[in-house]
Tab-separated table of C-alpha atoms in Angstrom:
chain	number	residue	atom	x	y	z
A	6	MET	CA	-188.492	98.142	170.788
A	7	CYS	CA	-185.824	98.758	168.236
A	8	GLU	CA	-186.648	96.393	165.459
A	9	ALA	CA	-186.564	97.675	161.865
A	10	ASN	CA	-188.343	97.139	158.586
A	11	ALA	CA	-186.430	95.330	155.855
A	12	TYR	CA	-186.936	96.441	152.262
A	13	LEU	CA	-185.733	94.814	149.070
A	14	MET	CA	-184.624	97.066	146.212
A	15	LYS	CA	-186.322	95.792	143.071
A	16	ASP	CA	-186.282	97.673	139.775
A	17	GLY	CA	-185.261	100.826	141.598
A	18	LYS	CA	-188.143	100.589	144.071
A	19	GLU	CA	-188.174	99.452	147.664
A	20	GLU	CA	-190.534	96.638	148.521
A	21	LEU	CA	-191.282	95.773	152.164
A	22	LEU	CA	-189.833	92.341	152.779
A	23	MET	CA	-190.274	91.933	156.509
A	24	ALA	CA	-191.432	94.237	159.292
A	25	ASN	CA	-190.184	94.185	162.890
A	26	VAL	CA	-186.859	92.570	162.043
A	27	ASP	CA	-184.806	91.621	165.074
A	28	ILE	CA	-181.980	89.424	163.777
A	29	LEU	CA	-180.198	89.672	160.480
A	30	ARG	CA	-177.275	87.556	159.341
A	31	PRO	CA	-175.561	87.405	155.936
A	32	GLU	CA	-174.886	83.787	154.917
A	33	GLY	CA	-173.056	83.756	151.605
A	34	ASN	CA	-175.399	85.221	149.006
A	35	VAL	CA	-178.373	84.840	151.307
A	36	VAL	CA	-179.514	87.057	154.157
A	37	TYR	CA	-181.225	85.366	157.083
A	38	LEU	CA	-183.889	87.475	158.816
A	39	MET	CA	-185.892	86.817	161.945
A	40	ASP	CA	-188.615	89.118	163.217
A	41	ILE	CA	-189.525	89.779	166.844
A	42	PHE	CA	-192.206	87.065	166.660
A	43	GLY	CA	-189.698	84.407	165.621
A	44	GLU	CA	-190.718	84.230	161.982
A	45	GLN	CA	-187.749	83.461	159.757
A	46	ARG	CA	-186.854	84.165	156.168
A	47	TRP	CA	-183.891	83.535	153.930
A	48	VAL	CA	-183.599	85.942	151.045
A	49	GLU	CA	-181.154	85.863	148.145
A	50	ALA	CA	-179.787	89.325	148.681
A	51	ALA	CA	-177.054	91.418	150.197
A	52	ILE	CA	-177.262	94.255	152.691
A	53	LYS	CA	-177.165	97.601	150.922
A	54	GLU	CA	-177.654	100.002	153.814
A	55	MET	CA	-179.038	100.147	157.300
A	56	ASN	CA	-180.340	103.219	159.047
A	57	LEU	CA	-181.120	102.269	162.611
A	58	VAL	CA	-182.526	105.556	163.830
A	59	ARG	CA	-185.007	105.450	160.951
A	60	HIS	CA	-185.599	101.698	161.531
A	61	ARG	CA	-184.687	100.870	157.944
A	62	ILE	CA	-182.748	98.016	156.421
A	63	VAL	CA	-182.341	97.974	152.661
A	64	LEU	CA	-181.328	94.789	150.877
A	65	GLU	CA	-180.565	94.320	147.202
A	66	LYS	CA	-180.530	91.249	145.012
A	67	ALA	CA	-177.176	89.482	145.314
B	11	MET	CA	-183.304	106.083	170.050
B	12	CYS	CA	-182.543	102.873	168.313
B	13	GLU	CA	-178.898	103.048	167.550
B	14	ALA	CA	-176.705	100.016	168.280
B	15	ASN	CA	-173.194	99.221	169.387
B	16	ALA	CA	-170.854	97.763	166.793
B	17	TYR	CA	-168.358	95.131	167.886
B	18	LEU	CA	-165.467	93.614	165.962
B	19	MET	CA	-164.707	89.920	166.479
B	20	LYS	CA	-160.984	89.615	167.052
B	21	ASP	CA	-159.305	86.418	168.185
B	22	GLY	CA	-162.659	85.047	169.272
B	23	LYS	CA	-163.421	88.110	171.408
B	24	GLU	CA	-165.715	91.032	170.725
B	25	GLU	CA	-164.157	94.470	170.887
B	26	LEU	CA	-166.341	97.590	170.922
B	27	LEU	CA	-165.695	99.417	167.682
B	28	MET	CA	-168.289	102.167	167.765
B	29	ALA	CA	-171.197	102.987	170.072
B	30	ASN	CA	-174.485	104.589	169.023
B	31	VAL	CA	-174.254	103.468	165.392
B	32	ASP	CA	-176.949	104.912	163.180
B	33	ILE	CA	-175.898	104.129	159.612
B	34	LEU	CA	-174.056	101.101	158.368
B	35	ARG	CA	-173.193	100.315	154.771
B	36	PRO	CA	-171.050	97.507	153.344
B	37	GLU	CA	-168.735	98.824	150.600
B	38	GLY	CA	-166.774	95.949	149.131
B	39	ASN	CA	-164.555	94.562	151.895
B	40	VAL	CA	-165.098	97.656	154.028
B	41	VAL	CA	-168.017	98.552	156.269
B	42	TYR	CA	-168.888	102.218	156.586
B	43	LEU	CA	-170.308	103.246	159.957
B	44	MET	CA	-171.728	106.543	161.138
B	45	ASP	CA	-172.850	107.199	164.680
B	46	ILE	CA	-175.709	109.440	165.794
B	47	PHE	CA	-173.261	112.331	166.267
B	48	GLY	CA	-172.079	112.133	162.654
B	49	GLU	CA	-168.739	110.512	163.385
B	50	GLN	CA	-167.686	108.199	160.578
B	51	ARG	CA	-165.505	105.131	160.326
B	52	TRP	CA	-164.524	102.744	157.588
B	53	VAL	CA	-163.511	99.333	158.843
B	54	GLU	CA	-162.077	96.428	156.875
B	55	ALA	CA	-164.679	93.928	157.893
B	56	ALA	CA	-167.917	92.218	157.003
B	57	ILE	CA	-171.200	92.061	158.886
B	58	LYS	CA	-171.450	88.835	160.848
B	59	GLU	CA	-174.721	89.337	162.685
B	60	MET	CA	-177.066	92.054	163.858
B	61	ASN	CA	-179.457	91.809	166.752
B	62	LEU	CA	-181.519	94.954	166.768
B	63	VAL	CA	-183.567	94.308	169.892
B	64	ARG	CA	-180.316	93.840	171.806
B	65	HIS	CA	-178.725	96.819	169.993
B	66	ARG	CA	-175.824	94.715	168.787
B	67	ILE	CA	-173.953	94.639	165.501
B	68	VAL	CA	-171.099	92.175	165.171
B	69	LEU	CA	-168.511	92.592	162.442
B	70	GLU	CA	-165.649	90.282	161.584
B	71	LYS	CA	-162.425	90.843	159.683
B	72	ALA	CA	-163.055	90.532	155.958
């Protein structure tokens, strides 16, 4: 499976926000995330960088 | 490997922009993409949706 872990940059540190992310969709100043189990989150953030081979998504506060 | 294919929505259709995308980074109204071979592209677009399990990234014109 090719899901990734989503981290939120906070005070210069990365905090794990959601593991096994499948779907990710920016919606204004919110990012919608859904993991492979169907759990959903909406986070006030923007996408900073994604590294798919390393299974990493980094978000930062919008 | 968990790279994805990046598509650009154009006139309601999806056009393959880059295959085997590893890194993706929004930079203002541009999205920077790098594939697993190190090839780079900067595209005037925004991320619309990503579906990692299906290896799909959809961008749309900014």
